[in-house]
mmCIF file of C-alpha atoms and ligand atoms in Angstrom:
data_model
loop_
_atom_site.group_PDB
_atom_site.id
_atom_site.type_symbol
_atom_site.label_atom_id
_atom_site.label_comp_id
_atom_site.label_asym_id
_atom_site.label_seq_id
_atom_site.Cartn_x
_atom_site.Cartn_y
_atom_site.Cartn_z
ATOM 1 C CA UNK A 377 -3.630 2.692 7.837
ATOM 2 C CA UNK A 378 -0.876 0.464 7.507
ATOM 3 C CA UNK A 379 0.301 -1.330 4.215
ATOM 4 C CA UNK A 380 3.059 -2.903 3.492
ATOM 5 C CA UNK A 381 4.735 -2.113 0.594
ATOM 6 C CA UNK A 382 8.478 -4.104 -0.665
ATOM 7 C CA UNK A 383 8.934 -1.034 -4.254
ATOM 8 C CA UNK A 384 12.855 -0.768 -2.869
ATOM 9 C CA UNK A 385 13.481 -3.950 -4.645
ATOM 10 C CA UNK A 386 14.200 -3.667 -7.853
ATOM 11 C CA UNK A 387 14.696 -6.060 -10.532
ATOM 12 C CA UNK A 388 16.293 -5.606 -14.031
ATOM 13 C CA UNK A 389 14.124 -5.611 -17.153
ATOM 14 C CA UNK A 390 14.392 -4.760 -20.983
ATOM 15 C CA UNK A 391 14.045 -1.769 -22.379
ATOM 16 C CA UNK A 392 10.057 -1.251 -22.777
ATOM 17 C CA UNK A 393 9.355 -3.846 -20.654
ATOM 18 C CA UNK A 394 5.352 -3.793 -19.687
ATOM 19 C CA UNK A 395 5.671 -5.065 -16.885
ATOM 20 C CA UNK A 396 5.545 -1.498 -14.703
ATOM 21 C CA UNK A 397 7.561 -1.780 -12.496
ATOM 22 C CA UNK A 398 7.387 1.971 -11.136
ATOM 23 C CA UNK A 399 3.822 1.790 -10.445
ATOM 24 C CA UNK A 400 4.948 0.543 -6.543
ATOM 25 C CA UNK A 401 7.397 3.375 -5.907
ATOM 26 C CA UNK A 402 4.824 6.349 -6.688
ATOM 27 C CA UNK A 403 1.215 4.142 -5.454
ATOM 28 C CA UNK A 404 3.003 4.339 -1.862
ATOM 29 C CA UNK A 405 4.255 8.109 -2.461
ATOM 30 C CA UNK A 406 1.421 8.581 -3.591
ATOM 31 C CA UNK A 407 -0.633 7.462 -0.290
ATOM 32 C CA UNK A 408 0.747 9.949 1.888
ATOM 33 C CA UNK A 409 0.133 12.344 -0.381
ATOM 34 C CA UNK A 410 -3.503 11.833 -0.132
ATOM 35 C CA UNK A 411 -3.007 10.568 4.054
ATOM 36 C CA UNK A 412 -4.031 7.765 3.434
ATOM 37 C CA UNK A 413 -0.390 6.469 5.401
ATOM 38 C CA UNK A 414 1.975 8.446 7.076
ATOM 39 C CA UNK A 415 5.654 7.023 6.110
ATOM 40 C CA UNK A 416 6.318 5.147 9.481
ATOM 41 C CA UNK A 417 3.235 2.899 8.205
ATOM 42 C CA UNK A 418 4.521 1.981 4.646
ATOM 43 C CA UNK A 419 6.233 -1.606 6.121
ATOM 44 C CA UNK A 420 8.882 -2.624 4.763
ATOM 45 C CA UNK A 421 7.450 -6.617 3.307
ATOM 46 C CA UNK A 422 9.600 -9.472 4.532
ATOM 47 C CA UNK A 423 10.772 -12.215 2.469
ATOM 48 C CA UNK A 424 9.149 -15.604 3.222
ATOM 49 C CA UNK A 425 10.302 -18.342 3.969
ATOM 50 C CA UNK A 426 11.202 -21.296 1.374
ATOM 51 C CA UNK A 427 9.249 -23.907 3.757
ATOM 52 C CA UNK A 428 6.836 -21.207 3.348
ATOM 53 C CA UNK A 429 6.151 -21.480 -0.495
ATOM 54 C CA UNK A 430 6.434 -25.750 0.095
ATOM 55 C CA UNK A 431 3.282 -25.653 1.893
ATOM 56 C CA UNK A 432 1.661 -24.645 -1.920
ATOM 57 C CA UNK A 433 4.074 -25.020 -4.557
ATOM 58 C CA UNK A 434 6.021 -27.869 -6.201
ATOM 59 C CA UNK A 435 9.441 -28.382 -4.695
ATOM 60 C CA UNK A 436 11.260 -28.927 -7.872
ATOM 61 C CA UNK A 437 9.597 -25.148 -8.815
ATOM 62 C CA UNK A 438 11.345 -23.609 -6.154
ATOM 63 C CA UNK A 439 14.668 -25.395 -6.621
ATOM 64 C CA UNK A 440 14.647 -24.439 -9.875
ATOM 65 C CA UNK A 441 14.277 -20.714 -9.633
ATOM 66 C CA UNK A 442 15.967 -20.363 -6.012
ATOM 67 C CA UNK A 443 18.956 -21.559 -8.240
ATOM 68 C CA UNK A 444 18.132 -19.997 -11.947
ATOM 69 C CA UNK A 445 17.055 -23.218 -13.554
ATOM 70 C CA UNK A 446 14.326 -22.532 -14.867
ATOM 71 C CA UNK A 447 13.589 -24.334 -18.466
ATOM 72 C CA UNK A 448 13.499 -22.050 -21.634
ATOM 73 C CA UNK A 449 9.589 -22.626 -21.686
ATOM 74 C CA UNK A 450 9.178 -21.801 -18.734
ATOM 75 C CA UNK A 451 11.801 -18.586 -18.911
ATOM 76 C CA UNK A 452 9.290 -17.357 -21.609
ATOM 77 C CA UNK A 453 5.270 -18.186 -20.088
ATOM 78 C CA UNK A 454 6.869 -16.383 -16.726
ATOM 79 C CA UNK A 455 7.310 -13.468 -19.672
ATOM 80 C CA UNK A 456 10.444 -11.493 -17.003
ATOM 81 C CA UNK A 457 13.497 -12.528 -16.894
ATOM 82 C CA UNK A 458 15.346 -14.016 -14.481
ATOM 83 C CA UNK A 459 17.576 -13.297 -11.907
ATOM 84 C CA UNK A 460 18.405 -12.934 -7.616
ATOM 85 C CA UNK A 461 16.829 -9.904 -7.687
ATOM 86 C CA UNK A 462 13.330 -10.678 -9.264
ATOM 87 C CA UNK A 463 13.469 -13.894 -6.744
ATOM 88 C CA UNK A 464 13.860 -11.326 -3.506
ATOM 89 C CA UNK A 465 11.760 -9.250 -4.999
ATOM 90 C CA UNK A 466 9.091 -12.007 -4.905
ATOM 91 C CA UNK A 467 9.289 -13.486 -1.680
ATOM 92 C CA UNK A 468 8.953 -10.403 -0.347
ATOM 93 C CA UNK A 469 5.389 -9.825 -2.975
ATOM 94 C CA UNK A 470 4.689 -12.914 -0.930
ATOM 95 C CA UNK A 471 6.241 -11.685 2.489
ATOM 96 C CA UNK A 472 3.467 -8.548 2.021
ATOM 97 C CA UNK A 473 0.604 -10.354 1.017
ATOM 98 C CA UNK A 474 1.085 -12.772 4.319
ATOM 99 C CA UNK A 475 1.790 -9.256 6.980
ATOM 100 C CA UNK A 476 -1.809 -7.965 5.034
ATOM 101 C CA UNK A 477 -4.206 -10.985 5.701
ATOM 102 C CA UNK A 478 -2.924 -11.167 9.831
ATOM 103 C CA UNK A 479 -3.464 -7.388 9.443
ATOM 104 C CA UNK A 480 -6.444 -7.741 8.603
ATOM 105 C CA UNK A 481 -7.569 -10.883 10.883
ATOM 106 C CA UNK A 482 -7.186 -7.402 13.876
ATOM 107 C CA UNK A 483 -8.681 -4.642 11.808
ATOM 108 C CA UNK A 484 -11.490 -6.164 9.432
ATOM 109 C CA UNK A 485 -9.509 -5.368 6.397
ATOM 110 C CA UNK A 486 -5.851 -4.788 4.945
ATOM 111 C CA UNK A 487 -4.047 -4.099 1.871
ATOM 112 C CA UNK A 488 -0.584 -5.160 1.052
ATOM 113 C CA UNK A 489 0.515 -3.085 -2.135
ATOM 114 C CA UNK A 490 1.738 -5.508 -4.411
ATOM 115 C CA UNK A 491 1.363 -9.578 -4.837
ATOM 116 C CA UNK A 492 -2.542 -11.117 -6.827
ATOM 117 C CA UNK A 493 -0.087 -12.846 -9.016
ATOM 118 C CA UNK A 494 -2.689 -15.569 -9.466
ATOM 119 C CA UNK A 495 -0.924 -16.808 -12.262
ATOM 120 C CA UNK A 496 1.625 -19.010 -10.392
ATOM 121 C CA UNK A 497 0.094 -22.609 -9.747
ATOM 122 C CA UNK A 498 1.388 -25.435 -7.727
ATOM 123 C CA UNK A 499 4.350 -25.632 -10.465
ATOM 124 C CA UNK A 500 3.692 -23.797 -12.503
ATOM 125 C CA UNK A 501 4.941 -19.411 -12.711
ATOM 126 C CA UNK A 502 3.655 -17.689 -15.839
ATOM 127 C CA UNK A 503 2.650 -14.577 -16.271
ATOM 128 C CA UNK A 504 4.555 -12.339 -14.649
ATOM 129 C CA UNK A 505 3.746 -14.353 -11.774
ATOM 130 C CA UNK A 506 6.527 -16.084 -10.108
ATOM 131 C CA UNK A 507 4.666 -17.620 -6.378
ATOM 132 C CA UNK A 508 0.530 -17.436 -5.716
ATOM 133 C CA UNK A 509 0.769 -15.222 -2.611
ATOM 134 C CA UNK A 510 -2.486 -15.748 -1.971
ATOM 135 C CA UNK A 511 -2.707 -19.298 -2.253
ATOM 136 C CA UNK A 512 0.472 -19.280 0.330
ATOM 137 C CA UNK A 513 -1.389 -16.833 2.829
ATOM 138 C CA UNK A 514 -4.667 -19.073 3.041
ATOM 139 C CA UNK A 515 -2.799 -21.369 4.141
ATOM 140 C CA UNK A 516 -0.300 -20.325 6.809
ATOM 141 C CA UNK A 517 -3.765 -18.458 7.712
ATOM 142 C CA UNK A 518 -4.967 -22.280 7.739
ATOM 143 C CA UNK A 519 -1.551 -23.157 9.201
ATOM 144 C CA UNK A 520 -2.575 -20.381 12.636
ATOM 145 C CA UNK A 521 -6.727 -21.155 12.815
ATOM 146 C CA UNK A 522 -6.834 -17.606 11.474
ATOM 147 C CA UNK A 523 -9.035 -18.365 8.983
ATOM 148 C CA UNK A 524 -11.515 -21.655 7.362
ATOM 149 C CA UNK A 525 -14.041 -20.728 4.644
ATOM 150 C CA UNK A 526 -12.159 -19.239 1.969
ATOM 151 C CA UNK A 527 -13.406 -17.204 -1.171
ATOM 152 C CA UNK A 528 -11.340 -15.161 -3.632
ATOM 153 C CA UNK A 529 -12.268 -13.285 -5.209
ATOM 154 C CA UNK A 530 -10.812 -12.164 -8.223
ATOM 155 C CA UNK A 531 -11.507 -9.150 -10.575
ATOM 156 C CA UNK A 532 -7.800 -9.083 -11.958
ATOM 157 C CA UNK A 533 -8.665 -8.661 -16.203
ATOM 158 C CA UNK A 534 -7.501 -12.297 -16.417
ATOM 159 C CA UNK A 535 -8.124 -15.038 -15.513
ATOM 160 C CA UNK A 536 -7.064 -16.723 -12.012
ATOM 161 C CA UNK A 537 -5.987 -19.795 -13.086
ATOM 162 C CA UNK A 538 -2.782 -20.529 -10.787
ATOM 163 C CA UNK A 539 -5.305 -20.421 -7.677
ATOM 164 C CA UNK A 540 -7.488 -22.436 -8.948
ATOM 165 C CA UNK A 541 -5.440 -25.042 -9.602
ATOM 166 C CA UNK A 542 -3.562 -25.012 -6.150
ATOM 167 C CA UNK A 543 -6.661 -24.720 -4.151
ATOM 168 C CA UNK A 544 -9.009 -27.186 -6.417
ATOM 169 C CA UNK A 545 -9.197 -30.010 -4.691
ATOM 170 C CA UNK A 546 -10.172 -27.548 -0.950
ATOM 171 C CA UNK A 547 -13.324 -28.066 -0.562
ATOM 172 C CA UNK A 548 -13.062 -24.810 2.186
ATOM 173 C CA UNK A 549 -11.455 -22.564 -0.146
ATOM 174 C CA UNK A 550 -13.660 -20.888 -3.594
ATOM 175 C CA UNK A 551 -12.536 -19.372 -6.339
ATOM 176 C CA UNK A 552 -14.480 -16.077 -7.844
ATOM 177 C CA UNK A 553 -12.298 -14.930 -10.543
ATOM 178 C CA UNK A 554 -14.458 -11.477 -12.874
ATOM 179 C CA UNK A 555 -12.220 -11.446 -16.420
ATOM 180 C CA UNK A 556 -12.426 -10.666 -19.992
ATOM 181 C CA UNK A 557 -13.391 -13.120 -22.258
ATOM 182 C CA UNK A 558 -10.518 -12.694 -24.343
ATOM 183 C CA UNK A 559 -8.172 -12.225 -22.066
ATOM 184 C CA UNK A 560 -4.946 -13.931 -21.582
ATOM 185 C CA UNK A 561 -4.900 -16.437 -19.886
ATOM 186 C CA UNK A 562 -6.122 -18.968 -23.654
ATOM 187 C CA UNK A 563 -5.922 -22.182 -21.857
ATOM 188 C CA UNK A 564 -7.589 -21.953 -18.458
ATOM 189 C CA UNK A 565 -7.338 -24.179 -15.449
ATOM 190 C CA UNK A 566 -10.957 -23.404 -13.777
ATOM 191 C CA UNK A 567 -12.626 -21.835 -10.847
ATOM 192 C CA UNK A 568 -15.252 -22.581 -9.045
ATOM 193 C CA UNK A 569 -17.102 -19.858 -10.590
ATOM 194 C CA UNK A 570 -15.974 -17.648 -13.984
ATOM 195 C CA UNK A 571 -17.601 -15.256 -15.098
ATOM 196 C CA UNK A 572 -16.180 -13.632 -18.907
ATOM 197 C CA UNK A 573 -17.368 -10.185 -19.352
ATOM 198 C CA UNK A 574 -17.177 -9.815 -23.145
ATOM 199 C CA UNK A 575 -14.684 -7.237 -24.705
ATOM 200 C CA UNK A 576 -15.282 -3.359 -24.327
ATOM 201 C CA UNK A 577 -17.874 -4.335 -21.174
ATOM 202 C CA UNK A 578 -18.639 -0.530 -19.531
ATOM 203 C CA UNK A 579 -18.906 0.167 -15.529
ATOM 204 C CA UNK A 580 -22.925 -1.008 -15.520
ATOM 205 C CA UNK A 581 -22.463 -4.236 -16.739
ATOM 206 C CA UNK A 582 -19.873 -4.947 -14.793
ATOM 207 C CA UNK A 583 -20.885 -3.908 -11.710
ATOM 208 C CA UNK A 584 -23.818 -6.225 -12.547
ATOM 209 C CA UNK A 585 -22.347 -9.183 -13.111
ATOM 210 C CA UNK A 586 -20.262 -8.642 -9.902
ATOM 211 C CA UNK A 587 -23.213 -8.521 -7.701
ATOM 212 C CA UNK A 588 -24.577 -11.718 -8.796
ATOM 213 C CA UNK A 589 -21.054 -13.747 -8.786
ATOM 214 C CA UNK A 590 -21.437 -12.353 -5.095
ATOM 215 C CA UNK A 591 -24.963 -13.284 -4.652
ATOM 216 C CA UNK A 592 -23.964 -16.642 -6.163
ATOM 217 C CA UNK A 593 -20.684 -17.265 -4.651
ATOM 218 C CA UNK A 594 -21.855 -15.456 -1.058
ATOM 219 C CA UNK A 595 -24.225 -18.176 0.147
ATOM 220 C CA UNK A 596 -22.354 -21.243 -0.861
ATOM 221 C CA UNK A 597 -19.268 -19.960 0.098
ATOM 222 C CA UNK A 598 -19.300 -18.856 4.042
ATOM 223 C CA UNK A 599 -16.506 -16.673 3.967
ATOM 224 C CA UNK A 600 -14.861 -16.460 7.589
ATOM 225 C CA UNK A 601 -11.408 -14.364 4.906
ATOM 226 C CA UNK A 602 -11.862 -13.044 1.437
ATOM 227 C CA UNK A 603 -8.551 -11.834 -0.359
ATOM 228 C CA UNK A 604 -9.402 -9.585 -2.938
ATOM 229 C CA UNK A 605 -7.228 -9.202 -6.361
ATOM 230 C CA UNK A 606 -8.511 -5.297 -7.129
ATOM 231 C CA UNK A 607 -6.450 -5.752 -10.725
ATOM 232 C CA UNK A 608 -6.339 -1.720 -11.894
ATOM 233 C CA UNK A 609 -6.620 -3.625 -15.981
ATOM 234 C CA UNK A 610 -10.519 -3.425 -16.832
ATOM 235 C CA UNK A 611 -9.309 -0.420 -17.122
ATOM 236 C CA UNK A 612 -10.227 0.917 -20.500
ATOM 237 C CA UNK A 613 -6.983 2.979 -20.832
ATOM 238 C CA UNK A 614 -5.102 -0.597 -19.896
ATOM 239 C CA UNK A 615 -2.798 -2.209 -22.512
ATOM 240 C CA UNK A 616 -3.333 -6.354 -21.692
ATOM 241 C CA UNK A 617 -7.008 -5.874 -20.607
ATOM 242 C CA UNK A 618 -10.136 -6.061 -23.039
ATOM 243 C CA UNK A 619 -12.827 -3.928 -20.421
ATOM 244 C CA UNK A 620 -13.878 -0.893 -20.810
ATOM 245 C CA UNK A 621 -14.331 0.437 -17.134
ATOM 246 C CA UNK A 622 -13.677 3.632 -15.791
ATOM 247 C CA UNK A 623 -11.975 5.624 -13.079
ATOM 248 C CA UNK A 624 -15.487 5.774 -10.960
ATOM 249 C CA UNK A 625 -16.366 2.439 -12.332
ATOM 250 C CA UNK A 626 -13.770 0.613 -10.884
ATOM 251 C CA UNK A 627 -13.725 2.295 -7.455
ATOM 252 C CA UNK A 628 -17.273 1.829 -7.842
ATOM 253 C CA UNK A 629 -16.481 -1.806 -8.133
ATOM 254 C CA UNK A 630 -13.865 -1.870 -5.261
ATOM 255 C CA UNK A 631 -16.775 -0.401 -2.670
ATOM 256 C CA UNK A 632 -19.353 -3.672 -3.628
ATOM 257 C CA UNK A 633 -16.541 -5.577 -3.386
ATOM 258 C CA UNK A 634 -15.383 -4.236 0.489
ATOM 259 C CA UNK A 635 -18.618 -4.234 1.538
ATOM 260 C CA UNK A 636 -20.323 -7.659 0.588
ATOM 261 C CA UNK A 637 -16.665 -9.499 1.574
ATOM 262 C CA UNK A 638 -17.153 -7.162 4.647
ATOM 263 C CA UNK A 639 -21.279 -7.294 5.322
ATOM 264 C CA UNK A 640 -21.340 -11.293 4.445
ATOM 265 C CA UNK A 641 -18.800 -11.440 8.159
ATOM 266 C CA UNK A 642 -15.823 -12.442 6.266
ATOM 267 C CA UNK A 643 -12.031 -10.122 7.205
ATOM 268 C CA UNK A 644 -11.017 -9.226 3.077
ATOM 269 C CA UNK A 645 -6.861 -9.360 2.404
ATOM 270 C CA UNK A 646 -6.417 -6.712 -0.443
ATOM 271 C CA UNK A 647 -3.345 -6.975 -3.234
ATOM 272 C CA UNK A 648 -2.814 -5.610 -6.637
ATOM 273 C CA UNK A 649 -2.287 -7.547 -9.144
ATOM 274 C CA UNK A 650 -1.932 -6.533 -12.094
ATOM 275 C CA UNK A 651 -2.140 -2.681 -13.770
ATOM 276 C CA UNK A 652 -0.654 -2.115 -17.518
ATOM 277 C CA UNK A 653 -2.639 1.680 -18.340
ATOM 278 C CA UNK A 654 -0.657 3.760 -21.651
ATOM 279 C CA UNK A 655 0.204 6.202 -19.667
ATOM 280 C CA UNK A 656 1.253 4.484 -15.357
ATOM 281 C CA UNK A 657 -0.864 7.244 -13.024
ATOM 282 C CA UNK A 658 -3.968 6.147 -14.207
ATOM 283 C CA UNK A 659 -2.495 2.695 -13.067
ATOM 284 C CA UNK A 660 -1.718 4.960 -9.380
ATOM 285 C CA UNK A 661 -4.328 6.140 -9.418
ATOM 286 C CA UNK A 662 -7.020 3.511 -9.739
ATOM 287 C CA UNK A 663 -4.693 1.978 -7.292
ATOM 288 C CA UNK A 664 -5.200 4.748 -4.894
ATOM 289 C CA UNK A 665 -8.437 5.172 -4.974
ATOM 290 C CA UNK A 666 -8.641 0.795 -4.050
ATOM 291 C CA UNK A 667 -6.489 1.962 -1.116
ATOM 292 C CA UNK A 668 -8.533 5.285 0.006
ATOM 293 C CA UNK A 669 -11.785 2.273 0.467
ATOM 294 C CA UNK A 670 -10.315 0.301 2.217
ATOM 295 C CA UNK A 671 -8.644 2.870 4.431
ATOM 296 C CA UNK A 672 -13.197 4.070 4.772
ATOM 297 C CA UNK A 673 -13.695 0.346 6.387
ATOM 298 C CA UNK A 674 -10.620 -0.252 8.183
ATOM 299 C CA UNK A 675 -11.679 -1.261 11.767
ATOM 300 C CA UNK A 676 -10.096 1.148 14.637
ATOM 301 C CA UNK A 677 -7.312 -1.643 16.300
HETATM 302 ZN ZN1 ZN E 706 -3.955 -8.772 -15.105
#
């Protein structure tokens, strides 16, 4: 299947930083090794236009990002050192989600091997998230008449505060976030439905909570389009998450999420979001399993 990637656009990080920059290239290689994509199907994500970012982000924030003028407080909240390379990569991460969203419209489901930067809000960039790719893609699809009623299903272990902030006033977008109750962000922006999951929760209870959340959200949102943030950080071996899902539990989560969204009649754009396993190979395994679940559900063109 065709996927979008921006792994060649790297940016400088201090030694031992927790951002897993290596996972993106490893994941692209893994998709080829697993036969999920041939090299030509790994598409380089184009950088999103600044004007497109301005459809959801505050112009002042965008110029501070563009010109390297983030305040000290903003810089700390972001958690990544500013560089022109960081900005270029951030734009390509959004470009990948835009392209995957258009792909999903044609093929039923498609994936960006990046994106899911859900802590970026209208006027703030934080938690490793420069721009909110999902919100930008959602606005672009709407503008092109390619989506009307949208569900954002956020299964990253951290609450989707930025997406909730941007979509708060949008009656046709339903934001659903399932996350560790005791995980970042500690000051939240409420989603349409927030499901706090207790620390240490394993596969069965998590899957039940996800299924019940969808029982609530799907009839209320009736989505024709969905974004699925398939965060790898609810994994038991994650350094930042506090949940305890196994790899097979996460695979079951992906299958459940994709099947329920597709059965409800939504095209689905899948993005990676976070993943901070002590062994980066575990994060790559989890992301590759998500890609395999997507590949199984792509409609023939
Ligand atoms: Zn996360």
